[in-house]
Every structure is written in C-alpha cells, then in structure tokens.
mmCIF file of C-alpha atoms in Angstrom:
data_model
loop_
_atom_site.group_PDB
_atom_site.id
_atom_site.type_symbol
_atom_site.label_atom_id
_atom_site.label_comp_id
_atom_site.label_asym_id
_atom_site.label_seq_id
_atom_site.Cartn_x
_atom_site.Cartn_y
_atom_site.Cartn_z
ATOM 1 C CA GLY A 5 0.000 0.000 0.000
ATOM 2 C CA ALA A 6 0.906 3.647 -0.265
ATOM 3 C CA VAL A 7 3.478 4.851 2.238
ATOM 4 C CA VAL A 8 4.188 8.278 3.617
ATOM 5 C CA SER A 9 7.321 8.857 5.661
ATOM 6 C CA GLN A 10 8.383 11.673 7.954
ATOM 7 C CA HIS A 11 11.832 12.652 9.048
ATOM 8 C CA PRO A 12 12.901 12.996 11.745
ATOM 9 C CA SER A 13 10.582 10.897 13.898
ATOM 10 C CA TRP A 14 11.496 13.002 16.897
ATOM 11 C CA VAL A 15 13.607 16.098 17.503
ATOM 12 C CA ILE A 16 14.668 18.100 20.524
ATOM 13 C CA CYS A 17 15.870 21.643 20.003
ATOM 14 C CA LYS A 18 16.690 24.755 21.946
ATOM 15 C CA SER A 19 14.318 27.678 22.099
ATOM 16 C CA GLY A 20 14.982 30.151 19.299
ATOM 17 C CA THR A 21 16.310 27.649 16.797
ATOM 18 C CA SER A 22 14.597 26.460 13.630
ATOM 19 C CA VAL A 23 13.585 22.897 12.879
ATOM 20 C CA LYS A 24 12.780 21.334 9.521
ATOM 21 C CA ILE A 25 10.454 18.341 9.192
ATOM 22 C CA GLU A 26 10.214 16.378 5.952
ATOM 23 C CA CYS A 27 7.202 14.530 4.572
ATOM 24 C CA ARG A 28 7.709 12.164 1.659
ATOM 25 C CA SER A 29 5.338 10.069 -0.393
ATOM 26 C CA LEU A 30 7.361 6.969 -1.160
ATOM 27 C CA ASP A 31 5.438 5.230 -3.928
ATOM 28 C CA PHE A 32 3.089 7.822 -5.385
ATOM 29 C CA GLN A 33 3.088 11.434 -6.444
ATOM 30 C CA ALA A 34 1.262 13.783 -4.132
ATOM 31 C CA THR A 35 -0.078 16.983 -5.607
ATOM 32 C CA THR A 36 -1.412 17.965 -2.213
ATOM 33 C CA MET A 37 0.016 17.415 1.246
ATOM 34 C CA PHE A 38 -1.428 18.485 4.566
ATOM 35 C CA TRP A 39 0.291 19.406 7.814
ATOM 36 C CA TYR A 40 -1.410 18.796 11.152
ATOM 37 C CA ARG A 41 -0.466 19.548 14.721
ATOM 38 C CA GLN A 42 -1.632 17.392 17.592
ATOM 39 C CA PHE A 43 -1.241 18.329 21.247
ATOM 40 C CA PRO A 44 -1.424 15.606 23.923
ATOM 41 C CA LYS A 45 -4.864 14.043 24.284
ATOM 42 C CA GLN A 46 -6.265 16.249 21.548
ATOM 43 C CA SER A 47 -7.348 15.801 17.964
ATOM 44 C CA LEU A 48 -5.456 16.585 14.797
ATOM 45 C CA MET A 49 -5.726 20.240 13.861
ATOM 46 C CA LEU A 50 -5.016 21.173 10.264
ATOM 47 C CA MET A 51 -2.305 23.789 9.982
ATOM 48 C CA ALA A 52 -1.919 24.192 6.253
ATOM 49 C CA THR A 53 -2.473 22.689 2.831
ATOM 50 C CA SER A 54 0.661 22.331 0.749
ATOM 51 C CA ASN A 55 0.285 22.319 -3.042
ATOM 52 C CA GLU A 56 3.165 21.343 -5.279
ATOM 53 C CA GLY A 57 4.611 24.347 -7.053
ATOM 54 C CA SER A 58 2.488 26.956 -5.331
ATOM 55 C CA LYS A 59 2.147 28.687 -1.992
ATOM 56 C CA ALA A 60 0.683 26.825 0.932
ATOM 57 C CA THR A 61 -2.759 27.698 2.230
ATOM 58 C CA TYR A 62 -2.757 28.260 5.976
ATOM 59 C CA GLU A 63 -5.647 27.731 8.333
ATOM 60 C CA GLN A 64 -6.920 30.633 10.374
ATOM 61 C CA GLY A 65 -4.701 31.376 13.336
ATOM 62 C CA VAL A 66 -1.610 29.648 11.947
ATOM 63 C CA GLU A 67 1.334 32.022 11.431
ATOM 64 C CA LYS A 68 2.703 31.499 7.933
ATOM 65 C CA ASP A 69 5.959 33.270 8.771
ATOM 66 C CA LYS A 70 6.554 30.928 11.684
ATOM 67 C CA PHE A 71 5.578 27.684 9.992
ATOM 68 C CA LEU A 72 7.241 27.750 6.584
ATOM 69 C CA ILE A 73 6.014 25.155 4.116
ATOM 70 C CA ASN A 74 7.760 24.193 0.903
ATOM 71 C CA HIS A 75 6.381 21.650 -1.567
ATOM 72 C CA ALA A 76 9.073 21.694 -4.223
ATOM 73 C CA SER A 77 8.386 18.281 -5.730
ATOM 74 C CA LEU A 78 5.524 15.834 -6.066
ATOM 75 C CA THR A 79 7.011 13.589 -3.389
ATOM 76 C CA LEU A 80 8.355 16.010 -0.796
ATOM 77 C CA SER A 81 6.934 18.722 1.444
ATOM 78 C CA THR A 82 8.825 20.336 4.284
ATOM 79 C CA LEU A 83 7.609 22.189 7.345
ATOM 80 C CA THR A 84 10.083 24.505 9.035
ATOM 81 C CA VAL A 85 9.275 25.743 12.511
ATOM 82 C CA THR A 86 11.193 28.996 12.774
ATOM 83 C CA SER A 87 12.391 30.451 16.081
ATOM 84 C CA ALA A 88 10.794 27.587 17.954
ATOM 85 C CA HIS A 89 9.505 28.107 21.478
ATOM 86 C CA PRO A 90 8.367 25.598 24.110
ATOM 87 C CA GLU A 91 4.723 26.168 23.171
ATOM 88 C CA ASP A 92 5.545 24.823 19.705
ATOM 89 C CA SER A 93 6.295 21.433 21.240
ATOM 90 C CA SER A 94 3.799 19.072 19.690
ATOM 91 C CA PHE A 95 3.269 16.056 17.445
ATOM 92 C CA TYR A 96 3.367 17.126 13.799
ATOM 93 C CA ILE A 97 1.716 14.822 11.269
ATOM 94 C CA CYS A 98 1.593 15.116 7.505
ATOM 95 C CA SER A 99 -0.696 13.455 5.014
ATOM 96 C CA ALA A 100 -0.321 13.102 1.276
ATOM 97 C CA ASN A 101 -3.050 12.855 -1.324
ATOM 98 C CA PRO A 102 -2.391 11.005 -4.603
ATOM 99 C CA GLY A 103 -4.576 13.528 -6.354
ATOM 100 C CA THR A 104 -6.750 11.163 -8.349
ATOM 101 C CA SER A 105 -10.472 11.785 -8.153
ATOM 102 C CA GLY A 106 -11.902 10.679 -4.843
ATOM 103 C CA SER A 107 -8.577 9.415 -3.505
ATOM 104 C CA LEU A 108 -7.998 9.421 0.217
ATOM 105 C CA PRO A 109 -4.938 10.873 1.956
ATOM 106 C CA TYR A 110 -2.288 8.671 3.523
ATOM 107 C CA PHE A 111 -0.841 9.755 6.846
ATOM 108 C CA GLY A 112 2.766 9.813 7.917
ATOM 109 C CA PRO A 113 3.944 8.411 11.242
ATOM 110 C CA GLY A 114 4.373 11.840 12.815
ATOM 111 C CA THR A 115 7.272 13.863 14.227
ATOM 112 C CA ARG A 116 7.546 14.603 17.927
ATOM 113 C CA LEU A 117 9.030 18.100 18.456
ATOM 114 C CA THR A 118 10.241 19.114 21.886
ATOM 115 C CA VAL A 119 11.520 22.644 22.354
ATOM 116 C CA LEU A 120 13.555 23.234 25.496
ATOM 117 C CA GLY B 21 -10.638 25.091 13.059
ATOM 118 C CA GLN B 22 -13.923 23.288 12.651
ATOM 119 C CA GLN B 23 -14.377 19.996 14.485
ATOM 120 C CA LEU B 24 -16.915 17.265 14.586
ATOM 121 C CA ASN B 25 -18.764 16.243 17.750
ATOM 122 C CA GLN B 26 -17.517 12.803 18.651
ATOM 123 C CA SER B 27 -18.745 10.741 21.585
ATOM 124 C CA PRO B 28 -18.033 9.233 23.929
ATOM 125 C CA GLN B 29 -14.767 10.934 24.815
ATOM 126 C CA SER B 30 -13.459 7.771 26.447
ATOM 127 C CA MET B 31 -14.570 4.218 27.113
ATOM 128 C CA PHE B 32 -13.380 1.543 29.513
ATOM 129 C CA ILE B 33 -14.627 -1.922 28.600
ATOM 130 C CA GLN B 34 -13.927 -5.574 29.257
ATOM 131 C CA GLU B 35 -12.414 -7.795 26.618
ATOM 132 C CA GLY B 36 -15.146 -9.383 24.541
ATOM 133 C CA GLU B 37 -17.618 -6.515 24.864
ATOM 134 C CA ASP B 38 -18.967 -4.550 21.924
ATOM 135 C CA VAL B 39 -18.238 -0.848 21.516
ATOM 136 C CA SER B 40 -20.087 1.918 19.748
ATOM 137 C CA MET B 41 -19.022 5.488 19.070
ATOM 138 C CA ASN B 42 -20.473 8.204 16.873
ATOM 139 C CA CYS B 43 -19.862 11.547 15.263
ATOM 140 C CA THR B 44 -22.224 14.356 14.361
ATOM 141 C CA SER B 45 -21.723 17.501 12.377
ATOM 142 C CA SER B 46 -23.634 20.655 11.571
ATOM 143 C CA SER B 47 -22.287 20.373 8.027
ATOM 144 C CA ILE B 48 -22.940 17.812 5.330
ATOM 145 C CA PHE B 49 -20.018 15.616 4.319
ATOM 146 C CA ASN B 50 -19.626 13.545 1.174
ATOM 147 C CA THR B 51 -17.208 11.120 2.784
ATOM 148 C CA TRP B 52 -16.941 9.834 6.339
ATOM 149 C CA LEU B 53 -13.765 8.168 7.531
ATOM 150 C CA TRP B 54 -12.807 6.337 10.698
ATOM 151 C CA TYR B 55 -9.185 6.199 11.878
ATOM 152 C CA LYS B 56 -7.318 4.543 14.745
ATOM 153 C CA GLN B 57 -4.244 6.134 16.262
ATOM 154 C CA ASP B 58 -1.790 4.327 18.513
ATOM 155 C CA PRO B 59 0.451 6.367 20.850
ATOM 156 C CA GLY B 60 3.250 8.158 19.017
ATOM 157 C CA GLU B 61 2.038 7.140 15.578
ATOM 158 C CA GLY B 62 0.019 8.596 12.755
ATOM 159 C CA PRO B 63 -3.642 7.684 12.233
ATOM 160 C CA VAL B 64 -4.458 4.559 10.263
ATOM 161 C CA LEU B 65 -7.581 4.351 8.126
ATOM 162 C CA LEU B 66 -10.095 1.738 9.289
ATOM 163 C CA ILE B 67 -13.184 2.333 7.180
ATOM 164 C CA ALA B 68 -14.224 4.793 4.465
ATOM 165 C CA LEU B 69 -17.870 5.580 3.714
ATOM 166 C CA TYR B 70 -18.935 7.295 0.503
ATOM 167 C CA LYS B 71 -22.725 7.229 0.287
ATOM 168 C CA ALA B 72 -25.530 8.250 2.635
ATOM 169 C CA GLY B 73 -26.937 5.165 4.308
ATOM 170 C CA GLU B 74 -23.908 3.048 3.448
ATOM 171 C CA LEU B 75 -23.053 0.325 5.955
ATOM 172 C CA THR B 76 -19.543 -1.099 5.660
ATOM 173 C CA SER B 77 -17.667 -3.746 7.613
ATOM 174 C CA ASN B 78 -13.978 -4.443 8.057
ATOM 175 C CA GLY B 79 -13.547 -7.554 10.176
ATOM 176 C CA ARG B 80 -14.993 -6.815 13.605
ATOM 177 C CA LEU B 81 -15.572 -3.179 12.671
ATOM 178 C CA THR B 82 -18.791 -1.839 11.208
ATOM 179 C CA ALA B 83 -19.488 1.765 10.301
ATOM 180 C CA GLN B 84 -22.439 3.573 8.800
ATOM 181 C CA PHE B 85 -22.839 6.834 6.897
ATOM 182 C CA GLY B 86 -25.930 8.580 8.246
ATOM 183 C CA ILE B 87 -28.854 9.281 5.962
ATOM 184 C CA THR B 88 -28.674 13.005 6.667
ATOM 185 C CA ARG B 89 -24.939 12.946 5.754
ATOM 186 C CA LYS B 90 -24.282 14.726 9.037
ATOM 187 C CA ASP B 91 -23.426 11.741 11.185
ATOM 188 C CA SER B 92 -21.686 8.394 11.322
ATOM 189 C CA PHE B 93 -21.119 5.623 13.829
ATOM 190 C CA LEU B 94 -18.484 2.967 14.348
ATOM 191 C CA ASN B 95 -19.091 -0.343 16.094
ATOM 192 C CA ILE B 96 -16.416 -2.747 17.279
ATOM 193 C CA SER B 97 -17.615 -6.221 18.160
ATOM 194 C CA ALA B 98 -15.954 -8.674 20.556
ATOM 195 C CA SER B 99 -13.215 -6.260 21.579
ATOM 196 C CA ILE B 100 -9.669 -7.487 22.173
ATOM 197 C CA PRO B 101 -6.748 -5.837 23.993
ATOM 198 C CA SER B 102 -5.130 -4.632 20.771
ATOM 199 C CA ASP B 103 -8.209 -2.518 20.050
ATOM 200 C CA VAL B 104 -6.848 -0.061 22.616
ATOM 201 C CA GLY B 105 -6.159 3.339 21.100
ATOM 202 C CA ILE B 106 -7.773 6.560 20.023
ATOM 203 C CA TYR B 107 -10.455 6.412 17.364
ATOM 204 C CA PHE B 108 -11.145 9.462 15.220
ATOM 205 C CA CYS B 109 -13.933 10.179 12.810
ATOM 206 C CA ALA B 110 -13.243 12.518 9.930
ATOM 207 C CA GLY B 111 -15.467 14.114 7.354
ATOM 208 C CA ARG B 112 -14.593 15.345 3.913
ATOM 209 C CA GLY B 113 -16.669 17.771 1.893
ATOM 210 C CA ASN B 114 -16.561 18.578 -1.766
ATOM 211 C CA SER B 115 -16.118 22.301 -2.057
ATOM 212 C CA GLY B 116 -13.649 23.372 -4.714
ATOM 213 C CA GLY B 117 -10.169 23.905 -3.298
ATOM 214 C CA SER B 118 -11.027 22.171 -0.041
ATOM 215 C CA ASN B 119 -11.966 19.040 -1.875
ATOM 216 C CA TYR B 120 -9.474 16.891 -0.025
ATOM 217 C CA LYS B 121 -9.467 18.623 3.350
ATOM 218 C CA LEU B 122 -10.493 16.490 6.319
ATOM 219 C CA THR B 123 -12.242 17.700 9.455
ATOM 220 C CA PHE B 124 -11.520 15.517 12.484
ATOM 221 C CA GLY B 125 -13.563 14.647 15.529
ATOM 222 C CA LYS B 126 -12.043 15.025 18.978
ATOM 223 C CA GLY B 127 -11.440 11.320 19.333
ATOM 224 C CA THR B 128 -12.609 8.443 21.523
ATOM 225 C CA LEU B 129 -10.028 6.870 23.817
ATOM 226 C CA LEU B 130 -10.736 3.156 24.106
ATOM 227 C CA THR B 131 -9.323 1.067 26.933
ATOM 228 C CA VAL B 132 -9.899 -2.687 26.944
ATOM 229 C CA ASN B 133 -9.356 -4.607 30.144
ATOM 230 C CA PRO B 134 -8.207 -8.204 29.551
#
C-alpha cells in the first residue's frame, strides 16, 4: 500500500532555533500534502495545505511566517518551525493525497518536536 | 478550526464486549472516515464511507454513513486488547479547493481490560 514517511521521527531543540520536518510520499506522487499539529490528548488540527509548485494555504490562526512550508516536488513537502519556542512542542503529522479523483490521503507516522 | 462532535470521549470496557461510538456535524459531508491512532504514531484508516446510508464492515468493525450525511457511527464487536487506542472520525466535503481537506472529531479513547 501507499506509504508516507516523515523525518525525523522526533527532535529536541533549543528555544529560538529552527527545525525542519520532511514529509515524503514513497510510492506515489502527491499533488497535495497536509500538515497537522496534535497536542497531547487532543485531535489533529489542520495547519496548512501544501500544493506542489504553489504557496501553501494556511488555516486561520496559523502564522505562515513561523511555519514555513515548501512543496518543491511531487514527493516532498517540508515544514520549518522557525524560532521555535516551548509552546511549539507538539506532534506534527503530515498526510499526502495522490490527487486522483476521490482518492484518500495517507498519513505519515508523525514527528515529535520538543523545544527546550 | 472546525471539528466534529464525537462521543463518547473515552470508554473503559472488558475484553469481549462490543463498543459503539459516533460523530455528528452541523455540516454535510460527502465522505466519512474512521481512523485509529496508537500512541506516538500517525492515524491509520479503518473504514471509508462514501454514500448516505452506506453500511460497511472491516472484520470486527462496522461503520455507517448517516442518511442526513451529518453523522456516522463505528461499532467494534468482541473487543480485544489490541483494540486499545484513540479512534477518530473525519469528514470530507466537496467544495472546490477544499476538496481533499479532512475535518476531524475530537477522538474516543478506548481502553480494553483483559
């Protein structure tokens, strides 16, 4: 079946630094990828929709200058958390959509970010 | 962002019991999905529903797409310890650029006592 990977699976960084998270579709081309954030014991909250070759669409309340998204190819989207702070600590999950009519997204395994 | 109303929030059951959980929405969805998430992992799709009234099974799991297109339920029969996890419903509309966007419920935490 279709596989989506994320790298790294977990990362610890110091406050004020930037962290890049990769999302790759391994056996299909994804015209659209989604980035979610999940705090402990809560649901997945959509942060942004990443479209290959164009600017990402951010959900209301998500700072686009803080969460930089790049979808430079049909198999890779990256999320960069700039100037991370402890409140950015969360579980970040991506999903990738093959783009065919009616297709369902496949989810990555998630990246645990801890900001000290 | 928008969320679905999912209940119950948590359930504690004995192995072998049946479980039922449901989701409701103020909006109509064209697709209802049910996912299971284990700790520290991404959600895994269990069942996808595409038509109002549709009843679909996947092993011990059964889910239905409500007639009004605003609700769905998931049943798990004869629960086993590995059913432990968080179950999420998700709805998908069909509105132009948001065609593939999912809206998630708040989740149901299932605990199964052996």
